[in-house]
Amino acid sequence: MVLLPPLVTLPAREAVRFGADAIDYAGLAGSARATAARLSGHARVAVWATPSLHTCLAVVGALAAGVAVVPVNPKIGERELAHIVADSAPELVLAAPEVELPGALAELPGALAELPRLHVDPEVRAAGEWPVEPDPESPAFIVYTSGTTGPPKGVLLPRRAIAANLDALAEAWEWTSADTVVHGLPLFHVHGLILGVLGPLRLGGGVWHLGRFESGAVAAALGSGATMMFGVPTMYHRLVADCEADPALAKAIGGARLLVSGSAALPATDHARLSAATGQQVVERYGMTETLMNCSVRAAGDRRPGAVGRPVDGVDLRLVDDDGLVVHEGIGEIEVRGPNLFLGYLNRPDATADAMRDGWFRTGDMAIRDADGYVRIVGRRATDLIKSGGYKIGAGEIENALLEHPGVAEAAVTGEPDPDLGERIVAWVVAEGAPPAADELADHVARLLAPHKRPRVVRYLDALPRNELGKVTKRALG
Ligand code: MCA
Ligand code: AMP
């Protein structure tokens, strides 16, 4: 199995564009061969995953070498970075020479500064044979994802899962080499990196990355050759408002072949508003870092608001009750199995065992099925997982970070509905002495963990509500 066949067959077309930086398939293959030669003998590398051509070249080079990539959020905070580097033990870090660094840092932060650093010069290319394809079961990526408590877990994603899942999505979306995907998603998660970059590259199509999401830039790309857009619901929410205000923008968006939303539920109101403004009905798909994509509405299928379609090719899906018994009618937890599944959590056999039941992966997502098999996600088993802007965030990690602030005696974190972000992070704080300013607590969490994990609202209480066992009763908050 070759993960990226177009790098061997070399279609005569541009592969990747980031602003003014672009590279065709021959250039990408030449760069990947040169990087693979430099990485040979290594097992694991970190990539400082800025939204740039450099990240794309570094990842494709590492994949060619069979070296597992740990993508790192370039806005990562110090506590989270220390955990990821200690847990994944990368041997090198690949970062562009001029990178965006948090604060006024001159060097890569924390433990990354101590690793040998490599940068991929797009002009340095090697000719010759394509490197021998690694074992399909070998890990291609270790992607960190939050749980309800503790620090994020490293999800080991094998090459087999990526190839199988991208092929299933190509089938579902009638996605071919004729397509160019436009997006502004971060490149340290499955959505932006695996679907949004490797997807086009597996098919021999194109990807235009916008650096950051902006409605006008999406419209300009769709007006000049891009055919598909990928985004999280927050991006569609913003796009809808912009389309309603600007008919020319709405017309450009209306010209897309396919708009795909995922990472969180797309509100039915935004689906309907976008359809009214542009004539486009967004196709929704449902996935997880551990499973890649499980379900999707098909390009030729019924685009029902609030539904994520049927399982994609190769994926088995069932709904189970609290005892693990299959539910045929009504709500159940989604369990999936198939070639899309991860290998396990790095260094966490306990968490891996907990996540599996008889070969099925327990997603923690609650759903019902329409009579024709369409899946509707209705909630999540754990209230301590928050989806904000499409990012999964554990309440526990934020609570721990807040407790490290000298002005915080007790803290509980919840998610509250938010029209833009889906959910916003709310911190409930019992202060130690004079209550710290809300911004100060937000900055503190952003510095330790990541800016997207910062509380958007801070509420002060004299005491947290607790049950007779002393456990915080989060349902009593709000
Ligand atoms: C603000 N900023 C701060 C602070 N406040 N920085 C430090 N300290 C602070 N206190 C900065 C941020 O770094 C950012 O900088 C800017 O201010 C705005 O930040 P934020 O408010 O977070 O941005 P936003 O505009 O609200 O973000 C909305 C977004 C974003 C663009 C939709 O949430 C996003 O990119 N979401 C995508 C999530 C995603 O890809 N999820 C996939 C995982 P700057 O402007 O420089 O950035 S799920 C997945 O992969 C599964 C498999 C699936 O199903 O897809
Ligand atoms: P992550 O761990 O960041 O990969 O996020 C995976 C989670 O995102 C899933 O378990 C779901 O809760 C949520 N998710 C992804 N896509 C959708 C969708 N289309 N609708 C609702 N929830 C989604």
mmCIF file of N, CA and C and ligand atoms in Angstrom, residues 75 100 184-186 189-192 195 212-213 232 234-235 238 262-264 285-290 292-293 387-392 420-421 439 442-444 446-447 451-452 454 456, ligand 1:
data_model
loop_
_atom_site.group_PDB
_atom_site.id
_atom_site.type_symbol
_atom_site.label_atom_id
_atom_site.label_comp_id
_atom_site.label_asym_id
_atom_site.label_seq_id
_atom_site.Cartn_x
_atom_site.Cartn_y
_atom_site.Cartn_z
ATOM 1 N N LYS A 75 0.972 27.568 19.012
ATOM 2 C CA LYS A 75 0.576 28.472 20.108
ATOM 3 C C LYS A 75 0.520 27.710 21.432
ATOM 4 N N GLU A 100 6.735 31.512 13.646
ATOM 5 C CA GLU A 100 5.920 32.306 14.553
ATOM 6 C C GLU A 100 6.113 31.699 15.940
ATOM 7 N N GLY A 184 -8.776 26.895 6.078
ATOM 8 C CA GLY A 184 -7.892 27.656 6.960
ATOM 9 C C GLY A 184 -7.800 26.963 8.303
ATOM 10 N N LEU A 185 -7.814 25.634 8.287
ATOM 11 C CA LEU A 185 -7.808 24.850 9.523
ATOM 12 C C LEU A 185 -6.394 24.710 10.078
ATOM 13 N N PRO A 186 -6.277 24.570 11.394
ATOM 14 C CA PRO A 186 -4.953 24.324 11.961
ATOM 15 C C PRO A 186 -4.384 22.984 11.481
ATOM 16 N N HIS A 189 -4.109 18.963 13.901
ATOM 17 C CA HIS A 189 -5.203 18.032 14.193
ATOM 18 C C HIS A 189 -5.570 17.281 12.919
ATOM 19 N N VAL A 190 -6.358 16.225 13.129
ATOM 20 C CA VAL A 190 -6.762 15.363 12.012
ATOM 21 C C VAL A 190 -7.477 16.150 10.910
ATOM 22 N N HIS A 191 -8.395 17.026 11.304
ATOM 23 C CA HIS A 191 -9.232 17.687 10.298
ATOM 24 C C HIS A 191 -8.369 18.431 9.262
ATOM 25 N N GLY A 192 -7.559 19.374 9.746
ATOM 26 C CA GLY A 192 -6.774 20.196 8.810
ATOM 27 C C GLY A 192 -5.640 19.437 8.156
ATOM 28 N N LEU A 195 -7.246 15.194 6.741
ATOM 29 C CA LEU A 195 -8.269 15.350 5.683
ATOM 30 C C LEU A 195 -7.873 16.478 4.727
ATOM 31 N N ARG A 212 -5.186 31.422 7.679
ATOM 32 C CA ARG A 212 -6.255 31.441 8.680
ATOM 33 C C ARG A 212 -7.576 31.599 7.957
ATOM 34 N N PHE A 213 -8.659 31.154 8.592
ATOM 35 C CA PHE A 213 -9.965 31.215 7.950
ATOM 36 C C PHE A 213 -10.427 32.662 7.810
ATOM 37 N N VAL A 232 -14.843 23.916 10.285
ATOM 38 C CA VAL A 232 -15.579 23.573 11.503
ATOM 39 C C VAL A 232 -16.829 24.457 11.548
ATOM 40 N N THR A 234 -17.924 26.676 13.540
ATOM 41 C CA THR A 234 -17.682 28.104 13.830
ATOM 42 C C THR A 234 -17.350 28.856 12.540
ATOM 43 N N MET A 235 -16.602 28.238 11.672
ATOM 44 C CA MET A 235 -16.246 28.892 10.400
ATOM 45 C C MET A 235 -17.490 29.073 9.531
ATOM 46 N N ARG A 238 -19.601 31.929 10.837
ATOM 47 C CA ARG A 238 -19.078 33.246 10.432
ATOM 48 C C ARG A 238 -19.306 33.479 8.936
ATOM 49 N N GLY A 262 -17.354 19.596 9.841
ATOM 50 C CA GLY A 262 -17.139 18.548 10.833
ATOM 51 C C GLY A 262 -16.337 19.068 12.001
ATOM 52 N N SER A 263 -16.061 18.196 12.954
ATOM 53 C CA SER A 263 -15.343 18.416 14.214
ATOM 54 C C SER A 263 -16.296 18.773 15.344
ATOM 55 N N ALA A 264 -17.497 19.213 15.005
ATOM 56 C CA ALA A 264 -18.536 19.511 15.998
ATOM 57 C C ALA A 264 -19.844 19.580 15.220
ATOM 58 N N ARG A 285 -19.969 15.558 8.196
ATOM 59 C CA ARG A 285 -19.354 14.263 8.512
ATOM 60 C C ARG A 285 -18.939 14.254 9.970
ATOM 61 N N TYR A 286 -18.783 13.043 10.518
ATOM 62 C CA TYR A 286 -18.508 12.893 11.944
ATOM 63 C C TYR A 286 -17.286 12.008 12.147
ATOM 64 N N GLY A 287 -16.335 12.529 12.915
ATOM 65 C CA GLY A 287 -15.139 11.728 13.168
ATOM 66 C C GLY A 287 -14.559 12.003 14.526
ATOM 67 N N MET A 288 -13.424 11.360 14.739
ATOM 68 C CA MET A 288 -12.669 11.528 15.987
ATOM 69 C C MET A 288 -11.205 11.334 15.672
ATOM 70 N N THR A 289 -10.354 11.889 16.487
ATOM 71 C CA THR A 289 -8.923 11.686 16.272
ATOM 72 C C THR A 289 -8.610 10.178 16.244
ATOM 73 N N GLU A 290 -9.205 9.422 17.161
ATOM 74 C CA GLU A 290 -8.891 7.989 17.295
ATOM 75 C C GLU A 290 -9.436 7.139 16.146
ATOM 76 N N LEU A 292 -10.600 8.562 12.939
ATOM 77 C CA LEU A 292 -10.771 9.336 11.693
ATOM 78 C C LEU A 292 -12.273 9.421 11.406
ATOM 79 N N MET A 293 -12.699 9.418 10.152
ATOM 80 C CA MET A 293 -14.116 9.719 9.917
ATOM 81 C C MET A 293 -14.979 8.462 9.977
ATOM 82 N N LYS A 387 -16.484 21.038 23.449
ATOM 83 C CA LYS A 387 -16.080 21.287 22.054
ATOM 84 C C LYS A 387 -16.257 22.771 21.797
ATOM 85 N N SER A 388 -15.176 23.465 21.625
ATOM 86 C CA SER A 388 -15.242 24.916 21.434
ATOM 87 C C SER A 388 -14.497 25.269 20.153
ATOM 88 N N GLY A 389 -15.203 25.826 19.196
ATOM 89 C CA GLY A 389 -14.574 26.142 17.906
ATOM 90 C C GLY A 389 -14.095 24.895 17.180
ATOM 91 N N GLY A 390 -14.615 23.719 17.553
ATOM 92 C CA GLY A 390 -14.177 22.469 16.930
ATOM 93 C C GLY A 390 -13.001 21.822 17.641
ATOM 94 N N TYR A 391 -12.472 22.476 18.667
ATOM 95 C CA TYR A 391 -11.397 21.884 19.473
ATOM 96 C C TYR A 391 -11.999 21.123 20.635
ATOM 97 N N LYS A 392 -11.491 19.919 20.891
ATOM 98 C CA LYS A 392 -11.936 19.171 22.071
ATOM 99 C C LYS A 392 -11.066 19.564 23.261
ATOM 100 N N ASP A 420 -21.387 31.124 18.359
ATOM 101 C CA ASP A 420 -20.230 31.149 17.463
ATOM 102 C C ASP A 420 -19.340 29.923 17.666
ATOM 103 N N LEU A 421 -18.993 29.622 18.906
ATOM 104 C CA LEU A 421 -18.024 28.558 19.176
ATOM 105 C C LEU A 421 -18.678 27.197 19.415
ATOM 106 N N ASP A 439 -9.371 38.298 32.715
ATOM 107 C CA ASP A 439 -8.336 38.264 31.661
ATOM 108 C C ASP A 439 -7.042 37.629 32.163
ATOM 109 N N ALA A 442 -7.537 33.982 32.074
ATOM 110 C CA ALA A 442 -7.528 33.502 30.681
ATOM 111 C C ALA A 442 -6.093 33.454 30.154
ATOM 112 N N ASP A 443 -5.320 34.498 30.418
ATOM 113 C CA ASP A 443 -3.917 34.530 29.961
ATOM 114 C C ASP A 443 -3.111 33.408 30.618
ATOM 115 N N HIS A 444 -3.394 33.175 31.875
ATOM 116 C CA HIS A 444 -2.678 32.133 32.632
ATOM 117 C C HIS A 444 -2.916 30.756 31.969
ATOM 118 N N ALA A 446 -3.975 30.216 28.871
ATOM 119 C CA ALA A 446 -3.409 30.247 27.506
ATOM 120 C C ALA A 446 -1.906 29.998 27.554
ATOM 121 N N ARG A 447 -1.242 30.533 28.564
ATOM 122 C CA ARG A 447 0.217 30.396 28.660
ATOM 123 C C ARG A 447 0.607 28.967 29.045
ATOM 124 N N PRO A 451 -4.017 28.890 23.784
ATOM 125 C CA PRO A 451 -5.010 29.978 23.796
ATOM 126 C C PRO A 451 -6.447 29.487 23.618
ATOM 127 N N HIS A 452 -6.655 28.428 22.801
ATOM 128 C CA HIS A 452 -8.041 28.012 22.593
ATOM 129 C C HIS A 452 -8.635 27.322 23.834
ATOM 130 N N ARG A 454 -8.441 28.687 26.820
ATOM 131 C CA ARG A 454 -8.647 29.710 27.863
ATOM 132 C C ARG A 454 -10.141 29.891 28.144
ATOM 133 N N ARG A 456 -13.547 31.688 28.456
ATOM 134 C CA ARG A 456 -14.095 32.901 27.833
ATOM 135 C C ARG A 456 -14.906 33.684 28.847
HETATM 136 C C1 MCA B 1 -6.652 35.434 22.358
HETATM 137 N N1 MCA B 1 -5.504 34.995 21.845
HETATM 138 C C2 MCA B 1 -4.700 34.769 22.872
HETATM 139 C C3 MCA B 1 -5.406 35.084 24.060
HETATM 140 N N2 MCA B 1 -6.592 35.493 23.698
HETATM 141 N N3 MCA B 1 -3.446 34.348 22.931
HETATM 142 C C4 MCA B 1 -2.863 34.240 24.137
HETATM 143 N N4 MCA B 1 -3.473 34.530 25.304
HETATM 144 C C5 MCA B 1 -4.735 34.959 25.304
HETATM 145 N N5 MCA B 1 -5.329 35.247 26.453
HETATM 146 C C6 MCA B 1 -5.212 34.882 20.416
HETATM 147 C C7 MCA B 1 -5.277 33.501 19.824
HETATM 148 O O1 MCA B 1 -4.041 32.843 19.895
HETATM 149 C C8 MCA B 1 -5.611 33.819 18.370
HETATM 150 O O2 MCA B 1 -4.482 34.269 17.669
HETATM 151 C C9 MCA B 1 -6.562 34.933 18.505
HETATM 152 O O3 MCA B 1 -6.241 35.571 19.736
HETATM 153 C C10 MCA B 1 -8.000 34.481 18.484
HETATM 154 O O4 MCA B 1 -8.080 33.306 19.237
HETATM 155 P P1 MCA B 1 -9.389 32.505 19.389
HETATM 156 O O5 MCA B 1 -10.344 33.355 20.154
HETATM 157 O O6 MCA B 1 -9.105 31.143 19.898
HETATM 158 O O7 MCA B 1 -9.793 32.352 17.907
HETATM 159 P P2 MCA B 1 -11.165 32.267 17.334
HETATM 160 O O8 MCA B 1 -11.241 33.277 16.267
HETATM 161 O O9 MCA B 1 -12.235 32.279 18.350
HETATM 162 O O10 MCA B 1 -11.092 30.805 16.736
HETATM 163 C C11 MCA B 1 -12.122 30.263 16.043
HETATM 164 C C12 MCA B 1 -11.595 29.224 15.046
HETATM 165 C C13 MCA B 1 -10.730 28.239 15.806
HETATM 166 C C14 MCA B 1 -10.786 29.936 13.966
HETATM 167 C C15 MCA B 1 -12.792 28.554 14.440
HETATM 168 O O11 MCA B 1 -11.441 27.772 16.930
HETATM 169 C C16 MCA B 1 -10.246 27.082 14.950
HETATM 170 O O12 MCA B 1 -9.333 27.206 14.141
HETATM 171 N N6 MCA B 1 -10.859 25.889 15.129
HETATM 172 C C17 MCA B 1 -10.515 24.692 14.397
HETATM 173 C C18 MCA B 1 -10.412 23.547 15.343
HETATM 174 C C19 MCA B 1 -10.034 22.246 14.629
HETATM 175 O O13 MCA B 1 -9.383 22.230 13.617
HETATM 176 N N7 MCA B 1 -10.464 21.144 15.195
HETATM 177 C C20 MCA B 1 -10.161 19.860 14.652
HETATM 178 C C21 MCA B 1 -10.021 18.921 15.780
HETATM 179 P P3 MCA B 1 -4.377 34.134 16.091
HETATM 180 O O14 MCA B 1 -5.441 35.008 15.550
HETATM 181 O O15 MCA B 1 -2.990 34.573 15.798
HETATM 182 O O16 MCA B 1 -4.622 32.684 15.790
HETATM 183 S S1 MCA B 1 -11.303 17.710 15.719
HETATM 184 C C22 MCA B 1 -10.745 16.563 14.650
HETATM 185 O O17 MCA B 1 -9.701 16.680 14.066
HETATM 186 C C23 MCA B 1 -11.749 15.449 14.425
HETATM 187 C C24 MCA B 1 -11.060 14.233 13.905
HETATM 188 C C25 MCA B 1 -12.803 15.895 13.422
HETATM 189 O O18 MCA B 1 -13.917 15.366 13.449
HETATM 190 O O19 MCA B 1 -12.496 16.779 12.626
#
